[in-house]
PDB file of C-alpha atoms in Angstrom:
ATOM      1  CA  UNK A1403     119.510 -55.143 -37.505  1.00 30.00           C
ATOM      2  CA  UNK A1404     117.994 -58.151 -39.524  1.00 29.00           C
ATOM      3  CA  UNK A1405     113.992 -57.508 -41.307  1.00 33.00           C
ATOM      4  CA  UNK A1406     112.803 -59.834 -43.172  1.00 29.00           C
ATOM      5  CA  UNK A1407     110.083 -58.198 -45.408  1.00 36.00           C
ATOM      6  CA  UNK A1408     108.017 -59.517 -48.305  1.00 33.00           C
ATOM      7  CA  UNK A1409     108.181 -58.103 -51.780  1.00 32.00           C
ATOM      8  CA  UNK A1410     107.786 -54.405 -52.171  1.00 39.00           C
ATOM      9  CA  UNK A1411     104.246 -52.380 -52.439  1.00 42.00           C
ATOM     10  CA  UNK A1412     103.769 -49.287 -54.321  1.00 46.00           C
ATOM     11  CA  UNK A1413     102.775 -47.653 -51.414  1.00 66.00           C
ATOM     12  CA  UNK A1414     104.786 -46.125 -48.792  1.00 86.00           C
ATOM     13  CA  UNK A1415     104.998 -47.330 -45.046  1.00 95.00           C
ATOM     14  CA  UNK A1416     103.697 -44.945 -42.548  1.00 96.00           C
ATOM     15  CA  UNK A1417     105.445 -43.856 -39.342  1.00 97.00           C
ATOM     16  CA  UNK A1418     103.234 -44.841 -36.313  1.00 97.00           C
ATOM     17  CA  UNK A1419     105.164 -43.960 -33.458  1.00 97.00           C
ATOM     18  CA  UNK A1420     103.812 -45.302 -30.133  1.00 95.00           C
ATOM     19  CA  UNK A1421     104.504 -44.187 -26.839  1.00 94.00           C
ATOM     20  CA  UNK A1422     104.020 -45.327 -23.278  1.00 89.00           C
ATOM     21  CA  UNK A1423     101.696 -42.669 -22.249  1.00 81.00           C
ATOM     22  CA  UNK A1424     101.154 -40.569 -19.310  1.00 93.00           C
ATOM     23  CA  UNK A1425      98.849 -38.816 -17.231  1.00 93.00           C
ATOM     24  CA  UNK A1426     101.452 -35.635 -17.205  1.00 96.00           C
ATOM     25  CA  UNK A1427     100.490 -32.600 -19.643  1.00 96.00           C
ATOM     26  CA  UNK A1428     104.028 -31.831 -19.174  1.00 96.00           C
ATOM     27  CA  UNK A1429     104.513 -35.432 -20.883  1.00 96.00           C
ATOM     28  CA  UNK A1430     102.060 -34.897 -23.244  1.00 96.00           C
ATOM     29  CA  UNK A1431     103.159 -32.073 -24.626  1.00 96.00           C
ATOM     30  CA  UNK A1432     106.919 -33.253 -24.622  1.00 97.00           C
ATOM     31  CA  UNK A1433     105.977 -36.504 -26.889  1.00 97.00           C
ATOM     32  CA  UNK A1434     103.433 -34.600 -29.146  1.00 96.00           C
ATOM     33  CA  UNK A1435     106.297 -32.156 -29.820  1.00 97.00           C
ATOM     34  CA  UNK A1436     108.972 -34.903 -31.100  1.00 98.00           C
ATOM     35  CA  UNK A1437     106.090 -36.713 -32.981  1.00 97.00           C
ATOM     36  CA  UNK A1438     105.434 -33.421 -34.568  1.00 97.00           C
ATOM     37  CA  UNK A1439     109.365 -32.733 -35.206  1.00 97.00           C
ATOM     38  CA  UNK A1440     109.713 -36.074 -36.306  1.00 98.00           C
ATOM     39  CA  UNK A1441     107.331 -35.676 -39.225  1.00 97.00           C
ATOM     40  CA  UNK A1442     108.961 -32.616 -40.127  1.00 97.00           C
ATOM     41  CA  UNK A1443     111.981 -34.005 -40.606  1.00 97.00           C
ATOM     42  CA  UNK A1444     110.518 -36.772 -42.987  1.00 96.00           C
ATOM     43  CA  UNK A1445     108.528 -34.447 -45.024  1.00 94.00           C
ATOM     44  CA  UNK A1446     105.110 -35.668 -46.653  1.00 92.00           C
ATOM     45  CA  UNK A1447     105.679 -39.139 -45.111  1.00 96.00           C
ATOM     46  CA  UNK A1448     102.729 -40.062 -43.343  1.00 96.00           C
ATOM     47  CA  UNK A1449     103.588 -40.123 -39.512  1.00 97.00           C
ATOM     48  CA  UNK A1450     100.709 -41.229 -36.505  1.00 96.00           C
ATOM     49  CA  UNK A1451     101.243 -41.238 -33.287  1.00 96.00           C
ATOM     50  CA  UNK A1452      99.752 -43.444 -30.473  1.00 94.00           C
ATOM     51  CA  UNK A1453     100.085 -45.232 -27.218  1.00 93.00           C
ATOM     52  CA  UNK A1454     100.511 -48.932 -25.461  1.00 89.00           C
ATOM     53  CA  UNK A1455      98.624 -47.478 -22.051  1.00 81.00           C
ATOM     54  CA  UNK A1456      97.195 -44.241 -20.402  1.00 80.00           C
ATOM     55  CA  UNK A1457      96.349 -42.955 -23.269  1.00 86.00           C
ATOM     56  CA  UNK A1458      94.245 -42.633 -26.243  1.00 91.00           C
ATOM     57  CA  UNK A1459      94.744 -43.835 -28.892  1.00 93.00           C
ATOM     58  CA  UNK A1460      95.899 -47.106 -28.348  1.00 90.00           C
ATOM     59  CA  UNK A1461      97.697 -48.915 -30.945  1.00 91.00           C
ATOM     60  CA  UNK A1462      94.613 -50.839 -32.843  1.00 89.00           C
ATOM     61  CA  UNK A1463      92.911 -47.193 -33.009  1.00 91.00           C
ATOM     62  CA  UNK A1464      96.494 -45.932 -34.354  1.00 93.00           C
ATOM     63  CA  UNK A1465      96.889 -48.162 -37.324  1.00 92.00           C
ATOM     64  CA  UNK A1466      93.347 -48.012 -37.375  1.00 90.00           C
ATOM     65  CA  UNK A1467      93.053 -44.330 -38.988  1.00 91.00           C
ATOM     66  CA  UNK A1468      95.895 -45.482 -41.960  1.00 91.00           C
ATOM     67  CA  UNK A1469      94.135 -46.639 -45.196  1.00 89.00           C
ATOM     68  CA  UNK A1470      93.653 -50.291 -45.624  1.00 81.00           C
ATOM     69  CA  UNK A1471      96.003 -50.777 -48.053  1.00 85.00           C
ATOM     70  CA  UNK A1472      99.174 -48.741 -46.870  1.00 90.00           C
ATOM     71  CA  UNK A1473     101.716 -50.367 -44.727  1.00 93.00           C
ATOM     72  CA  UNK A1474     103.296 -49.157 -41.757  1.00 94.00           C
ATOM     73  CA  UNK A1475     106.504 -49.314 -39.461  1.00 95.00           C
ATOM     74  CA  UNK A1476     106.001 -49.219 -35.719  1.00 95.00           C
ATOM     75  CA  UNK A1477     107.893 -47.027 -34.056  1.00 97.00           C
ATOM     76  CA  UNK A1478     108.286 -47.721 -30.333  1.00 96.00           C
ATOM     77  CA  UNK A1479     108.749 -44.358 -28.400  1.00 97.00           C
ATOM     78  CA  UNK A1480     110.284 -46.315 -25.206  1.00 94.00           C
ATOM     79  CA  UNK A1481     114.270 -46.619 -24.564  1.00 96.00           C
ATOM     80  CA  UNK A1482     114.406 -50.422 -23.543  1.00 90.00           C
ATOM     81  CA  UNK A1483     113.182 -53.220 -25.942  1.00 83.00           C
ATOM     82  CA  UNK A1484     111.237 -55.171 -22.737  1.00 74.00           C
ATOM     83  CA  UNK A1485     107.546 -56.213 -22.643  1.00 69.00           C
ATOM     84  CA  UNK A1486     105.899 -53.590 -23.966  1.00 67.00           C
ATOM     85  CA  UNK A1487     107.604 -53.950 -27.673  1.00 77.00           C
ATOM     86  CA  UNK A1488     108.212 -57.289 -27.565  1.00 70.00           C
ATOM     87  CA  UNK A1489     104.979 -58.389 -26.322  1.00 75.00           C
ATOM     88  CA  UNK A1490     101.812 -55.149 -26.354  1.00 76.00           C
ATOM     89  CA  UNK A1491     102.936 -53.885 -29.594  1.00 85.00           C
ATOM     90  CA  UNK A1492     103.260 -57.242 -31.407  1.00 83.00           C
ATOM     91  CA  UNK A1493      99.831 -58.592 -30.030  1.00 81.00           C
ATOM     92  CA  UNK A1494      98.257 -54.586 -30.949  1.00 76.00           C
ATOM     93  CA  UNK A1495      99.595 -55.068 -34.638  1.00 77.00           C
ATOM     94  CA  UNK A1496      97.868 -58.409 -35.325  1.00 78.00           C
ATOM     95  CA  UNK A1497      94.513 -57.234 -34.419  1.00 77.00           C
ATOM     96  CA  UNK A1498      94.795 -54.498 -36.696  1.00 74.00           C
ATOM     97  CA  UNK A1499      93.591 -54.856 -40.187  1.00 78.00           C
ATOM     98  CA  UNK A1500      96.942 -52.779 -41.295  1.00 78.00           C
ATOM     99  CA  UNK A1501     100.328 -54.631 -42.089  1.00 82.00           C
ATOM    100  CA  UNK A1502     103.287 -53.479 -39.905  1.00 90.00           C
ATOM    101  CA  UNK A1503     106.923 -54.725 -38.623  1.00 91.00           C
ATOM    102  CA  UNK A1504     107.394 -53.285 -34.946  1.00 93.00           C
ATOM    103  CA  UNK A1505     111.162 -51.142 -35.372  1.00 94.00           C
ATOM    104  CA  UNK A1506     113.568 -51.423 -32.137  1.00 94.00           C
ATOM    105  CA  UNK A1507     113.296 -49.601 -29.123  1.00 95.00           C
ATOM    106  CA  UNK A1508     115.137 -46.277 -29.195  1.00 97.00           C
ATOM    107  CA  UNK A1509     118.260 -47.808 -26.716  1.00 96.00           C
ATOM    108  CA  UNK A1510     120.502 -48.412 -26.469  1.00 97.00           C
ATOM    109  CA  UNK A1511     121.733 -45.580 -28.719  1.00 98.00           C
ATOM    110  CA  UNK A1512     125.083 -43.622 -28.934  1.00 98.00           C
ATOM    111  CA  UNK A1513     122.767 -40.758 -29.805  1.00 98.00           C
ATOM    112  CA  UNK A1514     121.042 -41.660 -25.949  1.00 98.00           C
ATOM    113  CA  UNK A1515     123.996 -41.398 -24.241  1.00 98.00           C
ATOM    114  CA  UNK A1516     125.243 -38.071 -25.921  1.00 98.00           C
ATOM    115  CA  UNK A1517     121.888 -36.544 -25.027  1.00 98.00           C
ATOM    116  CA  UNK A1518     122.678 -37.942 -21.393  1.00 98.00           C
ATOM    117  CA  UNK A1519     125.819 -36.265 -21.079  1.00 98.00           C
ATOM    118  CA  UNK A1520     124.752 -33.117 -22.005  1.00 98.00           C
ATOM    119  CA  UNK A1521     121.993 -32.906 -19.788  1.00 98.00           C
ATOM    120  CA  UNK A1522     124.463 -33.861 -16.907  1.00 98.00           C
ATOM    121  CA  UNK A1523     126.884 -30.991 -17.730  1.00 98.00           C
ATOM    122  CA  UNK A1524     124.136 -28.984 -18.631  1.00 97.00           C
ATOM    123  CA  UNK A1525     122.812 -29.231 -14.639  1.00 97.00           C
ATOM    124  CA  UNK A1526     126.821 -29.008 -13.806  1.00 98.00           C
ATOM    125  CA  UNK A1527     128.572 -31.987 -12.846  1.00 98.00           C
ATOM    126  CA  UNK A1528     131.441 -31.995 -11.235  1.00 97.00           C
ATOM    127  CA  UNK A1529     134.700 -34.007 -11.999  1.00 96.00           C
ATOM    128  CA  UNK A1530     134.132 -35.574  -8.286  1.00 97.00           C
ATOM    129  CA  UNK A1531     130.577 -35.975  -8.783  1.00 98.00           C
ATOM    130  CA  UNK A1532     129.245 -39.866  -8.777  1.00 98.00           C
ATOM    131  CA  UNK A1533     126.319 -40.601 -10.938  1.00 98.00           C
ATOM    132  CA  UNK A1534     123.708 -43.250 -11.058  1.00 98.00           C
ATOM    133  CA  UNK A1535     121.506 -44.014 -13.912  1.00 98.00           C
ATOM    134  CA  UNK A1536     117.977 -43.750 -13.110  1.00 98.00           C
ATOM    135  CA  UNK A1537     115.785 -46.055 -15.321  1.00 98.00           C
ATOM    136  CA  UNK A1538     111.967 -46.968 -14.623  1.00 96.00           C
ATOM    137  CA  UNK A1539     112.647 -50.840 -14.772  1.00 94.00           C
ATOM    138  CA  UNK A1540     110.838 -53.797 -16.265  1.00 93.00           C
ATOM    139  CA  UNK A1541     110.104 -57.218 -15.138  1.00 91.00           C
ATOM    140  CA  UNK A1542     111.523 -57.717 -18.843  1.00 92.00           C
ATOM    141  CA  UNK A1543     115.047 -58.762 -18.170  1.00 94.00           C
ATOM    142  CA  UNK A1544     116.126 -57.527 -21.952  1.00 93.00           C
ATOM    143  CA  UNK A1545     114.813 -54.415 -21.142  1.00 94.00           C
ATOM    144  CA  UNK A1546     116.863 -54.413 -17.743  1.00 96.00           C
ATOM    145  CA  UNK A1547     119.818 -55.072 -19.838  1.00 96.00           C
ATOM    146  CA  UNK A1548     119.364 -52.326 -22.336  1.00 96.00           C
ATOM    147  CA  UNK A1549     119.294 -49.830 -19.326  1.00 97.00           C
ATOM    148  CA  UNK A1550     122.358 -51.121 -17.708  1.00 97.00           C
ATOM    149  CA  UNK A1551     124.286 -51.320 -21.151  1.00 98.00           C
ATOM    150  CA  UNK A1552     123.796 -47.807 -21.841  1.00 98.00           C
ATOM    151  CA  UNK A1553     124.759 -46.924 -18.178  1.00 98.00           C
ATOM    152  CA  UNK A1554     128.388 -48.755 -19.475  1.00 98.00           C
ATOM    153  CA  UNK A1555     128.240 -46.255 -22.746  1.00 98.00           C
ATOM    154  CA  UNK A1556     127.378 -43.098 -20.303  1.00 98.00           C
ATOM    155  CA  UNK A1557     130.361 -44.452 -18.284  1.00 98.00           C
ATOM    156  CA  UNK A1558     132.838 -44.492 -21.031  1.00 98.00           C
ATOM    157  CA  UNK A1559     131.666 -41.268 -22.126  1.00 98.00           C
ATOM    158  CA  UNK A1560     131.812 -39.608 -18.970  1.00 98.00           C
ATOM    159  CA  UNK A1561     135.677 -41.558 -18.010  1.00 98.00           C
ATOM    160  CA  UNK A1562     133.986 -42.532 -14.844  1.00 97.00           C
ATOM    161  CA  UNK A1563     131.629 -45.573 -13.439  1.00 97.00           C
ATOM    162  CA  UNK A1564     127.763 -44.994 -13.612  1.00 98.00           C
ATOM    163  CA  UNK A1565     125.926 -47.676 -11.841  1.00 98.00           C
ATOM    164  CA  UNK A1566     122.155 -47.999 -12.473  1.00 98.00           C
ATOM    165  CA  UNK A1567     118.883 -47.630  -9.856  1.00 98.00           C
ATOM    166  CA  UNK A1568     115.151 -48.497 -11.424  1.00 98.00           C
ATOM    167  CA  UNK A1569     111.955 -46.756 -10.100  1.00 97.00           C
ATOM    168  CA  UNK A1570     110.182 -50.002 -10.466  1.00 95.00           C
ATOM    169  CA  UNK A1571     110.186 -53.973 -11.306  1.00 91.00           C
ATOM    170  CA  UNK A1572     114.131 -54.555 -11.142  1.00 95.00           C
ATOM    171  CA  UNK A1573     116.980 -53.953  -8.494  1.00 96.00           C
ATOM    172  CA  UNK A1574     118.622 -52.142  -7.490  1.00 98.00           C
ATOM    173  CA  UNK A1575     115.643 -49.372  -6.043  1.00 98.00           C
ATOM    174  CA  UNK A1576     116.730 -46.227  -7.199  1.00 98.00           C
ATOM    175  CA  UNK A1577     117.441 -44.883  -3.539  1.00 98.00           C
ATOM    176  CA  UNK A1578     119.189 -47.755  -3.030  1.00 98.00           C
ATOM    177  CA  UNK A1579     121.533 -47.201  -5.510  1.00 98.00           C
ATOM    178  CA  UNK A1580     121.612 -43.326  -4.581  1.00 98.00           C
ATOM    179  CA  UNK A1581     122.505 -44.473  -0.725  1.00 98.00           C
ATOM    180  CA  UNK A1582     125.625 -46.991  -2.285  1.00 98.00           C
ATOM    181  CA  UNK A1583     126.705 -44.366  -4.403  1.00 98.00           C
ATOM    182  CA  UNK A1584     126.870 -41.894  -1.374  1.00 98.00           C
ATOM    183  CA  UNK A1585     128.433 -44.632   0.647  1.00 98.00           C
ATOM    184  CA  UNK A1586     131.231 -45.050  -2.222  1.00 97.00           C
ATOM    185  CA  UNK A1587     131.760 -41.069  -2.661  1.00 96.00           C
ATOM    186  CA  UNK A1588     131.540 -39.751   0.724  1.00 95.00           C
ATOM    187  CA  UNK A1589     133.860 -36.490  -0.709  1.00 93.00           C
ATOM    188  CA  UNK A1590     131.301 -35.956  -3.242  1.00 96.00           C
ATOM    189  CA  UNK A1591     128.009 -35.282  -4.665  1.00 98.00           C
ATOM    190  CA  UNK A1592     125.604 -38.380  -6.382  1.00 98.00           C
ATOM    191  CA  UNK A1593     123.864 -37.502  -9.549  1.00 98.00           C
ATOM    192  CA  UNK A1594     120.845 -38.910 -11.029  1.00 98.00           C
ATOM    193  CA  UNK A1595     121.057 -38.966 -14.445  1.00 98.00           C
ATOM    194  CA  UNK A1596     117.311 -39.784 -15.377  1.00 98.00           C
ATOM    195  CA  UNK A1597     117.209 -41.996 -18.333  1.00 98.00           C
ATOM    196  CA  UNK A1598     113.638 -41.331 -18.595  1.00 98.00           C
ATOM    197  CA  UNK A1599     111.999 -39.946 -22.244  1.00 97.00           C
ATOM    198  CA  UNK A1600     109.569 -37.417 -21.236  1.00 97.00           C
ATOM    199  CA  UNK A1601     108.334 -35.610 -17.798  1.00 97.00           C
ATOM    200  CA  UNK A1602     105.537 -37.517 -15.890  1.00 95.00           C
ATOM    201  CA  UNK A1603     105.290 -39.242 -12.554  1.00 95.00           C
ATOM    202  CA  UNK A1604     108.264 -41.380 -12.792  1.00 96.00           C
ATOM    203  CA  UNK A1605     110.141 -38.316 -13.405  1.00 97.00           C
ATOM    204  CA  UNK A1606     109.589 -36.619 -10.631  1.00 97.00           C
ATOM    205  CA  UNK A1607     110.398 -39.614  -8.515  1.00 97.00           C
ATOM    206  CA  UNK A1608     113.950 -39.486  -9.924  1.00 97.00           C
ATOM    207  CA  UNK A1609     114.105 -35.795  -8.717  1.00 97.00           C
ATOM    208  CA  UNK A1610     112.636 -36.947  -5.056  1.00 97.00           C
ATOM    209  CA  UNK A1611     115.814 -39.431  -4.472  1.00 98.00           C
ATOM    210  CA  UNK A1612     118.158 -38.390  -1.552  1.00 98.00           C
ATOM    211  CA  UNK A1613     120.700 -37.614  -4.661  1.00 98.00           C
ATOM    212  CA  UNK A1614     122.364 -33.998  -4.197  1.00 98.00           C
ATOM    213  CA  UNK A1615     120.993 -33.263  -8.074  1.00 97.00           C
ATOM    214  CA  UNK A1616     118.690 -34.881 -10.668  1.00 98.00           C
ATOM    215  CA  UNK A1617     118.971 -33.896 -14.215  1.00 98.00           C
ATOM    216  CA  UNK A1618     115.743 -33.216 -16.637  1.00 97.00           C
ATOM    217  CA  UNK A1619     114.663 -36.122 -18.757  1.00 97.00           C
ATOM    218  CA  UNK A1620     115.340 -36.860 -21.886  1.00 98.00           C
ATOM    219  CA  UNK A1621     112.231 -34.750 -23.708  1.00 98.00           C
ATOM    220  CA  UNK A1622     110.760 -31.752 -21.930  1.00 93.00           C
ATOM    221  CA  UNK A1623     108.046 -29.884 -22.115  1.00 88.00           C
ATOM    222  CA  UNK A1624     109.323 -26.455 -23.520  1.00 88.00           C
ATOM    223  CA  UNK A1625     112.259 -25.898 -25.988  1.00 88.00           C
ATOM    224  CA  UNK A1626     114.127 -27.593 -28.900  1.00 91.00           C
ATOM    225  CA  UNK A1627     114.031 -30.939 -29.376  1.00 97.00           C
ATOM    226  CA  UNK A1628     117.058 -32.610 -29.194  1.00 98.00           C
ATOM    227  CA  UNK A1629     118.221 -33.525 -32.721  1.00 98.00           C
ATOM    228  CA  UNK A1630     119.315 -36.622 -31.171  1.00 98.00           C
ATOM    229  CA  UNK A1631     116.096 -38.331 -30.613  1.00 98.00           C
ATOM    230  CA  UNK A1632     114.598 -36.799 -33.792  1.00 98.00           C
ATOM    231  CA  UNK A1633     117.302 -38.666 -35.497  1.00 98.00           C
ATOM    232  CA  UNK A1634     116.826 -41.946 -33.724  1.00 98.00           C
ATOM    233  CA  UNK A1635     113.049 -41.988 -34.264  1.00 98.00           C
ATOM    234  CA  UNK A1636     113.779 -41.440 -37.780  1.00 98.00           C
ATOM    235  CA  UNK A1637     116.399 -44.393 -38.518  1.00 97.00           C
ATOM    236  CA  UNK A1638     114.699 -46.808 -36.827  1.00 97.00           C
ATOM    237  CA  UNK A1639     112.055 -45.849 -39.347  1.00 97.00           C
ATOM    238  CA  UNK A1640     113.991 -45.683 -42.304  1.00 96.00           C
ATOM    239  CA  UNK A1641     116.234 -48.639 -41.291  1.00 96.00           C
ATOM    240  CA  UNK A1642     113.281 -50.764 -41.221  1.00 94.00           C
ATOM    241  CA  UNK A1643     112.835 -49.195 -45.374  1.00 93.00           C
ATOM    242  CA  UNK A1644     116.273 -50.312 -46.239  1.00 91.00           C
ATOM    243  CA  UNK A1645     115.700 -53.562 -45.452  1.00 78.00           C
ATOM    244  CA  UNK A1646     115.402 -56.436 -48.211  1.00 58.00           C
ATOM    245  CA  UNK A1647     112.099 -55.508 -49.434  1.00 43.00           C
ATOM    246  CA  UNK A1648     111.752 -51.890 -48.456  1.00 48.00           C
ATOM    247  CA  UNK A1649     108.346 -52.124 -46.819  1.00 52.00           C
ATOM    248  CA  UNK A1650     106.217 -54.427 -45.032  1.00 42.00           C
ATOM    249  CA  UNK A1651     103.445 -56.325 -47.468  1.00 40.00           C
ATOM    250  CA  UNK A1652     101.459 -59.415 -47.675  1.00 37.00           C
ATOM    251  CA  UNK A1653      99.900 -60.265 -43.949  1.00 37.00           C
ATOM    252  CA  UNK A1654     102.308 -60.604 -41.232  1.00 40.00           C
ATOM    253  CA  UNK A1655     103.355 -58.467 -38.735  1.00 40.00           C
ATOM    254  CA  UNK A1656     107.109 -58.552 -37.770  1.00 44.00           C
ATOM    255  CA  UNK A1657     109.726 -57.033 -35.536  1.00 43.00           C
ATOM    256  CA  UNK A1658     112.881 -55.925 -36.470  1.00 46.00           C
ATOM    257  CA  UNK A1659     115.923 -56.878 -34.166  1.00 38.00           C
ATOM    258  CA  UNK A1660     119.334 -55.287 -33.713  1.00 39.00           C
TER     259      UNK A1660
END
C-alpha cells in the first residue's frame, strides 16, 4: 500500500472506524463489539466509531466529536473497496473540519479467508460439499472484484472451486449461483459461505437460498471476536502510521491504496 502523508504532527491519529450500518440489533451489537475489541487492542489510542448509512452517526458527526487539531485514519468497516470508500467516505471527510486519509477496505485479506474457512468447517462441510461465496454486491465493479478474488483465495484454501452469488447490484443472483452449483454437484450438498461482516437483513437472505447450509457471517452477535478481524482493523490503521510521514497533517484528505 502507497500513502502519501505530509510532515508529521505531534499529535496522534485517531481510529474512526466506519461501518455500513444496519437496522439489525443483532448487527449492532456485532460491530459495536469489534469497535470495542479493536480499541482494546490499541490501548489509549483514541478509537470512534461511525457509519456511511442507517445509522447514526454518520461520518461528518464521527470526525466531528475528535478535537480540531488531532488527525485521524478512516477505517472502513466494509470487505470490498467499491463506492462506499471510494466515493461516501472521501466526500464525508472533506466536509469535516478534521484531517483524515480513508485506510483500505478490510478485503481482500488472507486473514478473511481463514475466518471463512473456519466458519465453513465449523457448520461441517463435507469433502463433497460445493460452495458458493455469498457477497452483497455493488454496482462498483472494484468492489465486485474484491469479492470474487477472495472467492479464488477461499478456493485455494479449501483445494476446491468456490464460485461467487451477490444479494444485490452484480451477477450472478445468489440463487442463481446456488441453482448452477446444484446443477454441477448433483451427488452433493451446496454451501453458502456468507462473506458478509455482521448479521442484518442481507444475512438472513444468504440463509433463505435453496443452498442445503448457510454458514454465520463473519461477526456475530454473541461470543469472541475473531482475532482475525481485530487484527485487520488494526493494520489497516497502523499501516496507514507507517507510512512516510506517520500521520495525516496539513488539509487534505487522502486514501490509501493497496
Amino acid at each position: 500500500m502507497t500513502v502519501i502523508a505530509p510532515p508529521r504532527t505531534a499529535t496522534r491519529a485517531a481510529l474512526v472506524a466506519i461501518s455500513h450500518g444496519t437496522s439489525s440489533p443483532a448487527g449492532q451489537s456485532a460491530v459495536a463489539r469489534l469497535v470495542a475489541a479493536t480499541a482494546e487492542s490499541l490501548g489509549s489510542t483514541t478509537v470512534e466509531g461511525g457509519f456511511v448509512d442507517v445509522q447514526q452517526p454518520d461520518v461528518p458527526a464521527t470526525l466531528g466529536r475528535l478535537p480540531p487539531e488531532q488527525p485521524a485514519v478512516v477505517v472502513p468497516l466494509l470487505l470490498s473497496a467499491g463506492f462506499h470508500v471510494h466515493v461516501d467516505l472521501v466526500d464525508a471527510a472533506a466536509e469535516s473540519e478534521c484531517v483524515a486519509v480513508i485506510a483500505p477496505a478490510l478485503g481482500p485479506d488472507d486473514r478473511l479467508v481463514t475466518l471463512l474457512a473456519r466458519r465453513l468447517y465449523d457448520a461441517g462441510l463435507r469433502e463433497t460439499d460445493a460452495v458458493v461465496l455469498c457477497a452483497a454486491g455493488s454496482t462498483d465493479a472494484r468492489a465486485v472484484a474484491d469479492c470474487r478474488e477472495t472467492a479464488g483465495r477461499l478456493s485455494t484454501v479449501l483445494n476446491r472451486e468456490v464460485t461467487v452469488g451477490f444479494i444485490s447490484a452484480a451477477s450472478p443472483p445468489i440463487e442463481t449461483a446456488v441453482s448452477s452449483a446444484k446443477a454441477a454437484n448433483p451427488a452433493g450438498r451446496v454451501v453458502v459461505s456468507t462473506y458478509l461482516l455482521a448479521p442484518g437483513y442481507f444475512a438472513d437472505l444468504a440463509h433463505q437460498t435453496s443452498a442445503d447450509l448457510a454458514t454465520a457471517p463473519l461477526l456475530t452477535e454473541f461470543g469472541e471476536v475473531p482475532d482475525e478481524l481485530v487484527s485487520i482493523v488494526r493494520d489497516r490503521y497502523l499501516d496507514i502510521l507507517a507510512g512516510p510521514d506517520s500521520v495525516p497533517a496539513g488539509g487534505e484528505h487522502r486514501i490509501g491504496r493497496r
